[in-house]
Amino acid sequence: MNYQNDLIETAKKAYRDGFVRNMTGNYSIFDRKNDIIYITPTGLNRESLDIDDIIMINSNGDILHSRADARPSREVGMHLAVYRVREDVNAIVHTHSPFATAFAVKGRVIEPVTTEASFYGNEIGLVKPAPPGSVKLASGAAQALKDRDVCLLQNHGVITIGSNIDEAYLKAVYVEETAKVQFLSEHL
């Protein structure tokens, strides 16, 4: 497996799907056997990522490999906190998809109004507002994802988790689609 390529493809797909813009959103894959977390960097456009941009850390957050000028996503603490509470999770997708984020801004949970919602377990947690990259945000996300696979970060975005990056991303797609359908159905 080439985890770096998988992350790059996911980041580019999220960009093309309109789930993020420029340098927003972050993604990680945890190779638990080797205690290596592959995570996207901060401050780089998602459309121009290459293999050397992906950062490797261990489960303590120690950098194992990165370019000299690269830093892991500022949300690295959130990724680490989620991996600590969910040993079954090997991938995290964090986007700012517009419909799901609109629900997050309003502090409203997305209802399971589509059959696709069953893929992510029908239930979505809501994390109270906290500064990006803060311990409070990391703790809130870990708590919300302790027993579900999706949470909304109020005033921020959405996090989905899975056993692999494709599963986590598909959950993000279904969350956005469900949010869109709920929004449209409420405004018809």
mmCIF file with all atom_site columns, C-alpha atoms in Angstrom:
data_model
loop_
_atom_site.group_PDB
_atom_site.id
_atom_site.type_symbol
_atom_site.label_atom_id
_atom_site.label_alt_id
_atom_site.label_comp_id
_atom_site.label_asym_id
_atom_site.label_entity_id
_atom_site.label_seq_id
_atom_site.pdbx_PDB_ins_code
_atom_site.Cartn_x
_atom_site.Cartn_y
_atom_site.Cartn_z
_atom_site.occupancy
_atom_site.B_iso_or_equiv
_atom_site.pdbx_formal_charge
_atom_site.auth_seq_id
_atom_site.auth_comp_id
_atom_site.auth_asym_id
_atom_site.auth_atom_id
_atom_site.pdbx_PDB_model_num
ATOM 1   C CA . MET A 1 1   ? 0.000   0.000  0.000  1.00 0.00 ? 1   MET A CA 1
ATOM 2   C CA . ASN A 1 2   ? 1.117   3.515  -0.695 1.00 0.00 ? 2   ASN A CA 1
ATOM 3   C CA . TYR A 1 3   ? -0.532  5.582  1.995  1.00 0.00 ? 3   TYR A CA 1
ATOM 4   C CA . GLN A 1 4   ? 0.970   8.835  0.717  1.00 0.00 ? 4   GLN A CA 1
ATOM 5   C CA . ASN A 1 5   ? -0.664  8.378  -2.691 1.00 0.00 ? 5   ASN A CA 1
ATOM 6   C CA . ASP A 1 6   ? -3.966  7.452  -1.039 1.00 0.00 ? 6   ASP A CA 1
ATOM 7   C CA . LEU A 1 7   ? -3.912  10.679 0.993  1.00 0.00 ? 7   LEU A CA 1
ATOM 8   C CA . ILE A 1 8   ? -3.001  12.795 -2.015 1.00 0.00 ? 8   ILE A CA 1
ATOM 9   C CA . GLU A 1 9   ? -5.793  11.271 -4.085 1.00 0.00 ? 9   GLU A CA 1
ATOM 10  C CA . THR A 1 10  ? -8.292  11.844 -1.264 1.00 0.00 ? 10  THR A CA 1
ATOM 11  C CA . ALA A 1 11  ? -7.211  15.469 -0.796 1.00 0.00 ? 11  ALA A CA 1
ATOM 12  C CA . LYS A 1 12  ? -7.485  16.144 -4.523 1.00 0.00 ? 12  LYS A CA 1
ATOM 13  C CA . LYS A 1 13  ? -10.853 14.402 -4.713 1.00 0.00 ? 13  LYS A CA 1
ATOM 14  C CA . ALA A 1 14  ? -12.183 16.519 -1.829 1.00 0.00 ? 14  ALA A CA 1
ATOM 15  C CA . TYR A 1 15  ? -10.945 19.628 -3.624 1.00 0.00 ? 15  TYR A CA 1
ATOM 16  C CA . ARG A 1 16  ? -12.580 18.593 -6.915 1.00 0.00 ? 16  ARG A CA 1
ATOM 17  C CA . ASP A 1 17  ? -15.822 17.640 -5.124 1.00 0.00 ? 17  ASP A CA 1
ATOM 18  C CA . GLY A 1 18  ? -16.005 21.103 -3.549 1.00 0.00 ? 18  GLY A CA 1
ATOM 19  C CA . PHE A 1 19  ? -15.544 19.826 0.012  1.00 0.00 ? 19  PHE A CA 1
ATOM 20  C CA . VAL A 1 20  ? -12.495 22.053 0.618  1.00 0.00 ? 20  VAL A CA 1
ATOM 21  C CA . ARG A 1 21  ? -10.787 25.051 -0.909 1.00 0.00 ? 21  ARG A CA 1
ATOM 22  C CA . ASN A 1 22  ? -7.089  25.745 -1.348 1.00 0.00 ? 22  ASN A CA 1
ATOM 23  C CA . MET A 1 23  ? -5.340  24.688 1.882  1.00 0.00 ? 23  MET A CA 1
ATOM 24  C CA . THR A 1 24  ? -8.332  23.649 3.999  1.00 0.00 ? 24  THR A CA 1
ATOM 25  C CA . GLY A 1 25  ? -9.281  20.185 5.182  1.00 0.00 ? 25  GLY A CA 1
ATOM 26  C CA . ASN A 1 26  ? -6.947  17.492 6.425  1.00 0.00 ? 26  ASN A CA 1
ATOM 27  C CA . TYR A 1 27  ? -6.633  13.744 6.101  1.00 0.00 ? 27  TYR A CA 1
ATOM 28  C CA . SER A 1 28  ? -4.706  10.969 7.775  1.00 0.00 ? 28  SER A CA 1
ATOM 29  C CA . ILE A 1 29  ? -4.120  7.234  7.608  1.00 0.00 ? 29  ILE A CA 1
ATOM 30  C CA . PHE A 1 30  ? -2.861  5.230  10.589 1.00 0.00 ? 30  PHE A CA 1
ATOM 31  C CA . ASP A 1 31  ? -0.636  2.222  9.894  1.00 0.00 ? 31  ASP A CA 1
ATOM 32  C CA . ARG A 1 32  ? -1.165  0.782  13.364 1.00 0.00 ? 32  ARG A CA 1
ATOM 33  C CA . LYS A 1 33  ? 1.147   -2.192 12.800 1.00 0.00 ? 33  LYS A CA 1
ATOM 34  C CA . ASN A 1 34  ? 4.131   0.115  12.287 1.00 0.00 ? 34  ASN A CA 1
ATOM 35  C CA . ASP A 1 35  ? 2.862   3.002  14.472 1.00 0.00 ? 35  ASP A CA 1
ATOM 36  C CA . ILE A 1 36  ? 3.009   5.470  11.585 1.00 0.00 ? 36  ILE A CA 1
ATOM 37  C CA . ILE A 1 37  ? 0.370   8.094  10.905 1.00 0.00 ? 37  ILE A CA 1
ATOM 38  C CA . TYR A 1 38  ? 0.492   9.659  7.457  1.00 0.00 ? 38  TYR A CA 1
ATOM 39  C CA . ILE A 1 39  ? -1.038  13.130 7.562  1.00 0.00 ? 39  ILE A CA 1
ATOM 40  C CA . THR A 1 40  ? -1.468  16.032 5.172  1.00 0.00 ? 40  THR A CA 1
ATOM 41  C CA . PRO A 1 41  ? 0.605   19.155 5.811  1.00 0.00 ? 41  PRO A CA 1
ATOM 42  C CA . THR A 1 42  ? -0.559  22.586 6.824  1.00 0.00 ? 42  THR A CA 1
ATOM 43  C CA . GLY A 1 43  ? -0.257  25.526 4.451  1.00 0.00 ? 43  GLY A CA 1
ATOM 44  C CA . LEU A 1 44  ? -0.163  23.697 1.115  1.00 0.00 ? 44  LEU A CA 1
ATOM 45  C CA . ASN A 1 45  ? -2.791  23.727 -1.624 1.00 0.00 ? 45  ASN A CA 1
ATOM 46  C CA . ARG A 1 46  ? -4.497  20.335 -1.777 1.00 0.00 ? 46  ARG A CA 1
ATOM 47  C CA . GLU A 1 47  ? -4.404  20.284 -5.590 1.00 0.00 ? 47  GLU A CA 1
ATOM 48  C CA . SER A 1 48  ? -0.601  20.496 -5.708 1.00 0.00 ? 48  SER A CA 1
ATOM 49  C CA . LEU A 1 49  ? 0.346   17.907 -3.066 1.00 0.00 ? 49  LEU A CA 1
ATOM 50  C CA . ASP A 1 50  ? 2.996   15.325 -3.880 1.00 0.00 ? 50  ASP A CA 1
ATOM 51  C CA . ILE A 1 51  ? 4.463   12.377 -1.989 1.00 0.00 ? 51  ILE A CA 1
ATOM 52  C CA . ASP A 1 52  ? 7.196   14.434 -0.334 1.00 0.00 ? 52  ASP A CA 1
ATOM 53  C CA . ASP A 1 53  ? 4.546   16.712 1.203  1.00 0.00 ? 53  ASP A CA 1
ATOM 54  C CA . ILE A 1 54  ? 2.934   13.940 3.263  1.00 0.00 ? 54  ILE A CA 1
ATOM 55  C CA . ILE A 1 55  ? 4.227   13.902 6.811  1.00 0.00 ? 55  ILE A CA 1
ATOM 56  C CA . MET A 1 56  ? 4.823   10.787 8.876  1.00 0.00 ? 56  MET A CA 1
ATOM 57  C CA . ILE A 1 57  ? 4.376   10.878 12.653 1.00 0.00 ? 57  ILE A CA 1
ATOM 58  C CA . ASN A 1 58  ? 3.992   8.266  15.366 1.00 0.00 ? 58  ASN A CA 1
ATOM 59  C CA . SER A 1 59  ? 1.042   7.898  17.736 1.00 0.00 ? 59  SER A CA 1
ATOM 60  C CA . ASN A 1 60  ? 2.768   10.266 20.207 1.00 0.00 ? 60  ASN A CA 1
ATOM 61  C CA . GLY A 1 61  ? 2.883   12.983 17.539 1.00 0.00 ? 61  GLY A CA 1
ATOM 62  C CA . ASP A 1 62  ? 6.647   12.774 17.023 1.00 0.00 ? 62  ASP A CA 1
ATOM 63  C CA . ILE A 1 63  ? 7.646   13.605 13.445 1.00 0.00 ? 63  ILE A CA 1
ATOM 64  C CA . LEU A 1 64  ? 9.280   10.618 11.761 1.00 0.00 ? 64  LEU A CA 1
ATOM 65  C CA . HIS A 1 65  ? 9.609   12.116 8.287  1.00 0.00 ? 65  HIS A CA 1
ATOM 66  C CA . SER A 1 66  ? 8.871   15.454 6.663  1.00 0.00 ? 66  SER A CA 1
ATOM 67  C CA . ARG A 1 67  ? 10.423  18.004 4.374  1.00 0.00 ? 67  ARG A CA 1
ATOM 68  C CA . ALA A 1 68  ? 12.443  20.559 6.297  1.00 0.00 ? 68  ALA A CA 1
ATOM 69  C CA . ASP A 1 69  ? 9.862   23.298 5.718  1.00 0.00 ? 69  ASP A CA 1
ATOM 70  C CA . ALA A 1 70  ? 6.751   21.141 6.200  1.00 0.00 ? 70  ALA A CA 1
ATOM 71  C CA . ARG A 1 71  ? 4.571   20.822 9.274  1.00 0.00 ? 71  ARG A CA 1
ATOM 72  C CA . PRO A 1 72  ? 1.685   18.445 9.925  1.00 0.00 ? 72  PRO A CA 1
ATOM 73  C CA . SER A 1 73  ? -1.841  19.790 9.813  1.00 0.00 ? 73  SER A CA 1
ATOM 74  C CA . ARG A 1 74  ? -2.578  22.065 12.735 1.00 0.00 ? 74  ARG A CA 1
ATOM 75  C CA . GLU A 1 75  ? -5.368  19.601 13.519 1.00 0.00 ? 75  GLU A CA 1
ATOM 76  C CA . VAL A 1 76  ? -2.827  16.835 14.224 1.00 0.00 ? 76  VAL A CA 1
ATOM 77  C CA . GLY A 1 77  ? -3.897  16.766 17.884 1.00 0.00 ? 77  GLY A CA 1
ATOM 78  C CA . MET A 1 78  ? -7.469  16.060 16.816 1.00 0.00 ? 78  MET A CA 1
ATOM 79  C CA . HIS A 1 79  ? -6.359  13.148 14.638 1.00 0.00 ? 79  HIS A CA 1
ATOM 80  C CA . LEU A 1 80  ? -4.241  11.708 17.473 1.00 0.00 ? 80  LEU A CA 1
ATOM 81  C CA . ALA A 1 81  ? -7.079  12.064 19.994 1.00 0.00 ? 81  ALA A CA 1
ATOM 82  C CA . VAL A 1 82  ? -9.546  10.274 17.718 1.00 0.00 ? 82  VAL A CA 1
ATOM 83  C CA . TYR A 1 83  ? -7.114  7.434  17.012 1.00 0.00 ? 83  TYR A CA 1
ATOM 84  C CA . ARG A 1 84  ? -6.603  7.004  20.771 1.00 0.00 ? 84  ARG A CA 1
ATOM 85  C CA . VAL A 1 85  ? -10.317 6.522  21.501 1.00 0.00 ? 85  VAL A CA 1
ATOM 86  C CA . ARG A 1 86  ? -11.091 4.401  18.424 1.00 0.00 ? 86  ARG A CA 1
ATOM 87  C CA . GLU A 1 87  ? -8.725  1.480  17.910 1.00 0.00 ? 87  GLU A CA 1
ATOM 88  C CA . ASP A 1 88  ? -10.877 0.294  14.994 1.00 0.00 ? 88  ASP A CA 1
ATOM 89  C CA . VAL A 1 89  ? -10.236 3.491  13.026 1.00 0.00 ? 89  VAL A CA 1
ATOM 90  C CA . ASN A 1 90  ? -7.382  3.767  10.534 1.00 0.00 ? 90  ASN A CA 1
ATOM 91  C CA . ALA A 1 91  ? -8.372  6.880  8.573  1.00 0.00 ? 91  ALA A CA 1
ATOM 92  C CA . ILE A 1 92  ? -9.771  10.344 9.215  1.00 0.00 ? 92  ILE A CA 1
ATOM 93  C CA . VAL A 1 93  ? -11.269 12.813 6.741  1.00 0.00 ? 93  VAL A CA 1
ATOM 94  C CA . HIS A 1 94  ? -11.907 16.409 7.806  1.00 0.00 ? 94  HIS A CA 1
ATOM 95  C CA . THR A 1 95  ? -13.660 18.639 5.274  1.00 0.00 ? 95  THR A CA 1
ATOM 96  C CA . HIS A 1 96  ? -15.550 21.899 5.108  1.00 0.00 ? 96  HIS A CA 1
ATOM 97  C CA . SER A 1 97  ? -18.213 20.640 2.710  1.00 0.00 ? 97  SER A CA 1
ATOM 98  C CA . PRO A 1 98  ? -20.792 23.428 2.306  1.00 0.00 ? 98  PRO A CA 1
ATOM 99  C CA . PHE A 1 99  ? -24.081 21.805 3.290  1.00 0.00 ? 99  PHE A CA 1
ATOM 100 C CA . ALA A 1 100 ? -22.709 19.828 6.240  1.00 0.00 ? 100 ALA A CA 1
ATOM 101 C CA . THR A 1 101 ? -20.744 22.866 7.397  1.00 0.00 ? 101 THR A CA 1
ATOM 102 C CA . ALA A 1 102 ? -23.885 25.014 7.162  1.00 0.00 ? 102 ALA A CA 1
ATOM 103 C CA . PHE A 1 103 ? -25.556 22.631 9.616  1.00 0.00 ? 103 PHE A CA 1
ATOM 104 C CA . ALA A 1 104 ? -22.446 22.856 11.821 1.00 0.00 ? 104 ALA A CA 1
ATOM 105 C CA . VAL A 1 105 ? -22.587 26.661 11.768 1.00 0.00 ? 105 VAL A CA 1
ATOM 106 C CA . LYS A 1 106 ? -26.232 26.548 12.848 1.00 0.00 ? 106 LYS A CA 1
ATOM 107 C CA . GLY A 1 107 ? -25.419 23.983 15.555 1.00 0.00 ? 107 GLY A CA 1
ATOM 108 C CA . ARG A 1 108 ? -27.881 21.553 13.998 1.00 0.00 ? 108 ARG A CA 1
ATOM 109 C CA . VAL A 1 109 ? -27.332 17.849 13.600 1.00 0.00 ? 109 VAL A CA 1
ATOM 110 C CA . ILE A 1 110 ? -28.030 16.366 10.177 1.00 0.00 ? 110 ILE A CA 1
ATOM 111 C CA . GLU A 1 111 ? -30.959 13.957 10.374 1.00 0.00 ? 111 GLU A CA 1
ATOM 112 C CA . PRO A 1 112 ? -30.738 10.557 8.617  1.00 0.00 ? 112 PRO A CA 1
ATOM 113 C CA . VAL A 1 113 ? -33.182 11.579 5.857  1.00 0.00 ? 113 VAL A CA 1
ATOM 114 C CA . THR A 1 114 ? -31.553 9.418  3.155  1.00 0.00 ? 114 THR A CA 1
ATOM 115 C CA . THR A 1 115 ? -30.876 5.709  2.960  1.00 0.00 ? 115 THR A CA 1
ATOM 116 C CA . GLU A 1 116 ? -27.172 6.525  2.499  1.00 0.00 ? 116 GLU A CA 1
ATOM 117 C CA . ALA A 1 117 ? -27.102 7.784  6.091  1.00 0.00 ? 117 ALA A CA 1
ATOM 118 C CA . SER A 1 118 ? -27.138 4.175  7.235  1.00 0.00 ? 118 SER A CA 1
ATOM 119 C CA . PHE A 1 119 ? -23.623 3.792  5.774  1.00 0.00 ? 119 PHE A CA 1
ATOM 120 C CA . TYR A 1 120 ? -22.259 6.142  8.415  1.00 0.00 ? 120 TYR A CA 1
ATOM 121 C CA . GLY A 1 121 ? -24.515 4.837  11.191 1.00 0.00 ? 121 GLY A CA 1
ATOM 122 C CA . ASN A 1 122 ? -27.321 7.428  10.964 1.00 0.00 ? 122 ASN A CA 1
ATOM 123 C CA . GLU A 1 123 ? -25.977 9.340  13.955 1.00 0.00 ? 123 GLU A CA 1
ATOM 124 C CA . ILE A 1 124 ? -23.866 12.494 13.894 1.00 0.00 ? 124 ILE A CA 1
ATOM 125 C CA . GLY A 1 125 ? -22.242 14.099 16.914 1.00 0.00 ? 125 GLY A CA 1
ATOM 126 C CA . LEU A 1 126 ? -21.972 17.847 17.406 1.00 0.00 ? 126 LEU A CA 1
ATOM 127 C CA . VAL A 1 127 ? -18.848 19.409 18.899 1.00 0.00 ? 127 VAL A CA 1
ATOM 128 C CA . LYS A 1 128 ? -19.153 22.817 20.558 1.00 0.00 ? 128 LYS A CA 1
ATOM 129 C CA . PRO A 1 129 ? -17.107 25.654 19.040 1.00 0.00 ? 129 PRO A CA 1
ATOM 130 C CA . ALA A 1 130 ? -13.395 25.653 19.844 1.00 0.00 ? 130 ALA A CA 1
ATOM 131 C CA . PRO A 1 131 ? -10.390 27.214 18.133 1.00 0.00 ? 131 PRO A CA 1
ATOM 132 C CA . PRO A 1 132 ? -8.892  25.161 15.273 1.00 0.00 ? 132 PRO A CA 1
ATOM 133 C CA . GLY A 1 133 ? -5.906  23.155 16.467 1.00 0.00 ? 133 GLY A CA 1
ATOM 134 C CA . SER A 1 134 ? -6.849  23.505 20.130 1.00 0.00 ? 134 SER A CA 1
ATOM 135 C CA . VAL A 1 135 ? -6.836  20.796 22.787 1.00 0.00 ? 135 VAL A CA 1
ATOM 136 C CA . LYS A 1 136 ? -10.498 21.643 23.435 1.00 0.00 ? 136 LYS A CA 1
ATOM 137 C CA . LEU A 1 137 ? -11.410 20.902 19.813 1.00 0.00 ? 137 LEU A CA 1
ATOM 138 C CA . ALA A 1 138 ? -9.370  17.666 19.787 1.00 0.00 ? 138 ALA A CA 1
ATOM 139 C CA . SER A 1 139 ? -10.995 16.498 23.018 1.00 0.00 ? 139 SER A CA 1
ATOM 140 C CA . GLY A 1 140 ? -14.489 17.389 21.812 1.00 0.00 ? 140 GLY A CA 1
ATOM 141 C CA . ALA A 1 141 ? -14.015 15.544 18.513 1.00 0.00 ? 141 ALA A CA 1
ATOM 142 C CA . ALA A 1 142 ? -12.625 12.449 20.234 1.00 0.00 ? 142 ALA A CA 1
ATOM 143 C CA . GLN A 1 143 ? -15.559 12.414 22.656 1.00 0.00 ? 143 GLN A CA 1
ATOM 144 C CA . ALA A 1 144 ? -18.111 12.843 19.835 1.00 0.00 ? 144 ALA A CA 1
ATOM 145 C CA . LEU A 1 145 ? -16.521 10.071 17.762 1.00 0.00 ? 145 LEU A CA 1
ATOM 146 C CA . LYS A 1 146 ? -16.156 7.643  20.638 1.00 0.00 ? 146 LYS A CA 1
ATOM 147 C CA . ASP A 1 147 ? -19.308 5.795  19.618 1.00 0.00 ? 147 ASP A CA 1
ATOM 148 C CA . ARG A 1 148 ? -20.130 7.138  16.142 1.00 0.00 ? 148 ARG A CA 1
ATOM 149 C CA . ASP A 1 149 ? -18.352 7.681  12.819 1.00 0.00 ? 149 ASP A CA 1
ATOM 150 C CA . VAL A 1 150 ? -19.293 11.286 12.036 1.00 0.00 ? 150 VAL A CA 1
ATOM 151 C CA . CYS A 1 151 ? -19.265 14.565 13.885 1.00 0.00 ? 151 CYS A CA 1
ATOM 152 C CA . LEU A 1 152 ? -19.835 18.190 13.034 1.00 0.00 ? 152 LEU A CA 1
ATOM 153 C CA . LEU A 1 153 ? -17.448 20.747 14.448 1.00 0.00 ? 153 LEU A CA 1
ATOM 154 C CA . GLN A 1 154 ? -19.661 23.724 15.187 1.00 0.00 ? 154 GLN A CA 1
ATOM 155 C CA . ASN A 1 155 ? -18.683 26.764 13.070 1.00 0.00 ? 155 ASN A CA 1
ATOM 156 C CA . HIS A 1 156 ? -15.990 24.677 11.389 1.00 0.00 ? 156 HIS A CA 1
ATOM 157 C CA . GLY A 1 157 ? -16.720 21.526 9.378  1.00 0.00 ? 157 GLY A CA 1
ATOM 158 C CA . VAL A 1 158 ? -17.213 17.773 9.443  1.00 0.00 ? 158 VAL A CA 1
ATOM 159 C CA . ILE A 1 159 ? -15.097 14.763 10.443 1.00 0.00 ? 159 ILE A CA 1
ATOM 160 C CA . THR A 1 160 ? -15.663 11.240 9.212  1.00 0.00 ? 160 THR A CA 1
ATOM 161 C CA . ILE A 1 161 ? -13.695 8.153  10.200 1.00 0.00 ? 161 ILE A CA 1
ATOM 162 C CA . GLY A 1 162 ? -13.297 4.652  8.846  1.00 0.00 ? 162 GLY A CA 1
ATOM 163 C CA . SER A 1 163 ? -11.267 1.493  8.678  1.00 0.00 ? 163 SER A CA 1
ATOM 164 C CA . ASN A 1 164 ? -9.563  2.928  5.567  1.00 0.00 ? 164 ASN A CA 1
ATOM 165 C CA . ILE A 1 165 ? -9.403  6.245  3.736  1.00 0.00 ? 165 ILE A CA 1
ATOM 166 C CA . ASP A 1 166 ? -11.891 5.237  1.031  1.00 0.00 ? 166 ASP A CA 1
ATOM 167 C CA . GLU A 1 167 ? -14.506 4.327  3.638  1.00 0.00 ? 167 GLU A CA 1
ATOM 168 C CA . ALA A 1 168 ? -13.922 7.550  5.593  1.00 0.00 ? 168 ALA A CA 1
ATOM 169 C CA . TYR A 1 169 ? -14.202 9.615  2.413  1.00 0.00 ? 169 TYR A CA 1
ATOM 170 C CA . LEU A 1 170 ? -17.372 7.852  1.260  1.00 0.00 ? 170 LEU A CA 1
ATOM 171 C CA . LYS A 1 171 ? -18.926 8.693  4.631  1.00 0.00 ? 171 LYS A CA 1
ATOM 172 C CA . ALA A 1 172 ? -18.019 12.353 4.008  1.00 0.00 ? 172 ALA A CA 1
ATOM 173 C CA . VAL A 1 173 ? -19.745 12.148 0.612  1.00 0.00 ? 173 VAL A CA 1
ATOM 174 C CA . TYR A 1 174 ? -22.883 10.639 2.150  1.00 0.00 ? 174 TYR A CA 1
ATOM 175 C CA . VAL A 1 175 ? -22.950 13.167 4.997  1.00 0.00 ? 175 VAL A CA 1
ATOM 176 C CA . GLU A 1 176 ? -22.779 16.032 2.508  1.00 0.00 ? 176 GLU A CA 1
ATOM 177 C CA . GLU A 1 177 ? -25.450 14.469 0.299  1.00 0.00 ? 177 GLU A CA 1
ATOM 178 C CA . THR A 1 178 ? -27.741 13.877 3.288  1.00 0.00 ? 178 THR A CA 1
ATOM 179 C CA . ALA A 1 179 ? -27.215 17.454 4.503  1.00 0.00 ? 179 ALA A CA 1
ATOM 180 C CA . LYS A 1 180 ? -28.042 18.746 1.028  1.00 0.00 ? 180 LYS A CA 1
ATOM 181 C CA . VAL A 1 181 ? -31.221 16.667 0.776  1.00 0.00 ? 181 VAL A CA 1
ATOM 182 C CA . GLN A 1 182 ? -32.334 17.735 4.260  1.00 0.00 ? 182 GLN A CA 1
ATOM 183 C CA . PHE A 1 183 ? -31.693 21.398 3.457  1.00 0.00 ? 183 PHE A CA 1
ATOM 184 C CA . LEU A 1 184 ? -33.548 21.219 0.134  1.00 0.00 ? 184 LEU A CA 1
ATOM 185 C CA . SER A 1 185 ? -36.483 19.300 1.620  1.00 0.00 ? 185 SER A CA 1
ATOM 186 C CA . GLU A 1 186 ? -36.862 21.913 4.371  1.00 0.00 ? 186 GLU A CA 1
ATOM 187 C CA . HIS A 1 187 ? -36.890 24.746 1.828  1.00 0.00 ? 187 HIS A CA 1
ATOM 188 C CA . LEU A 1 188 ? -39.314 23.408 -0.777 1.00 0.00 ? 188 LEU A CA 1
#
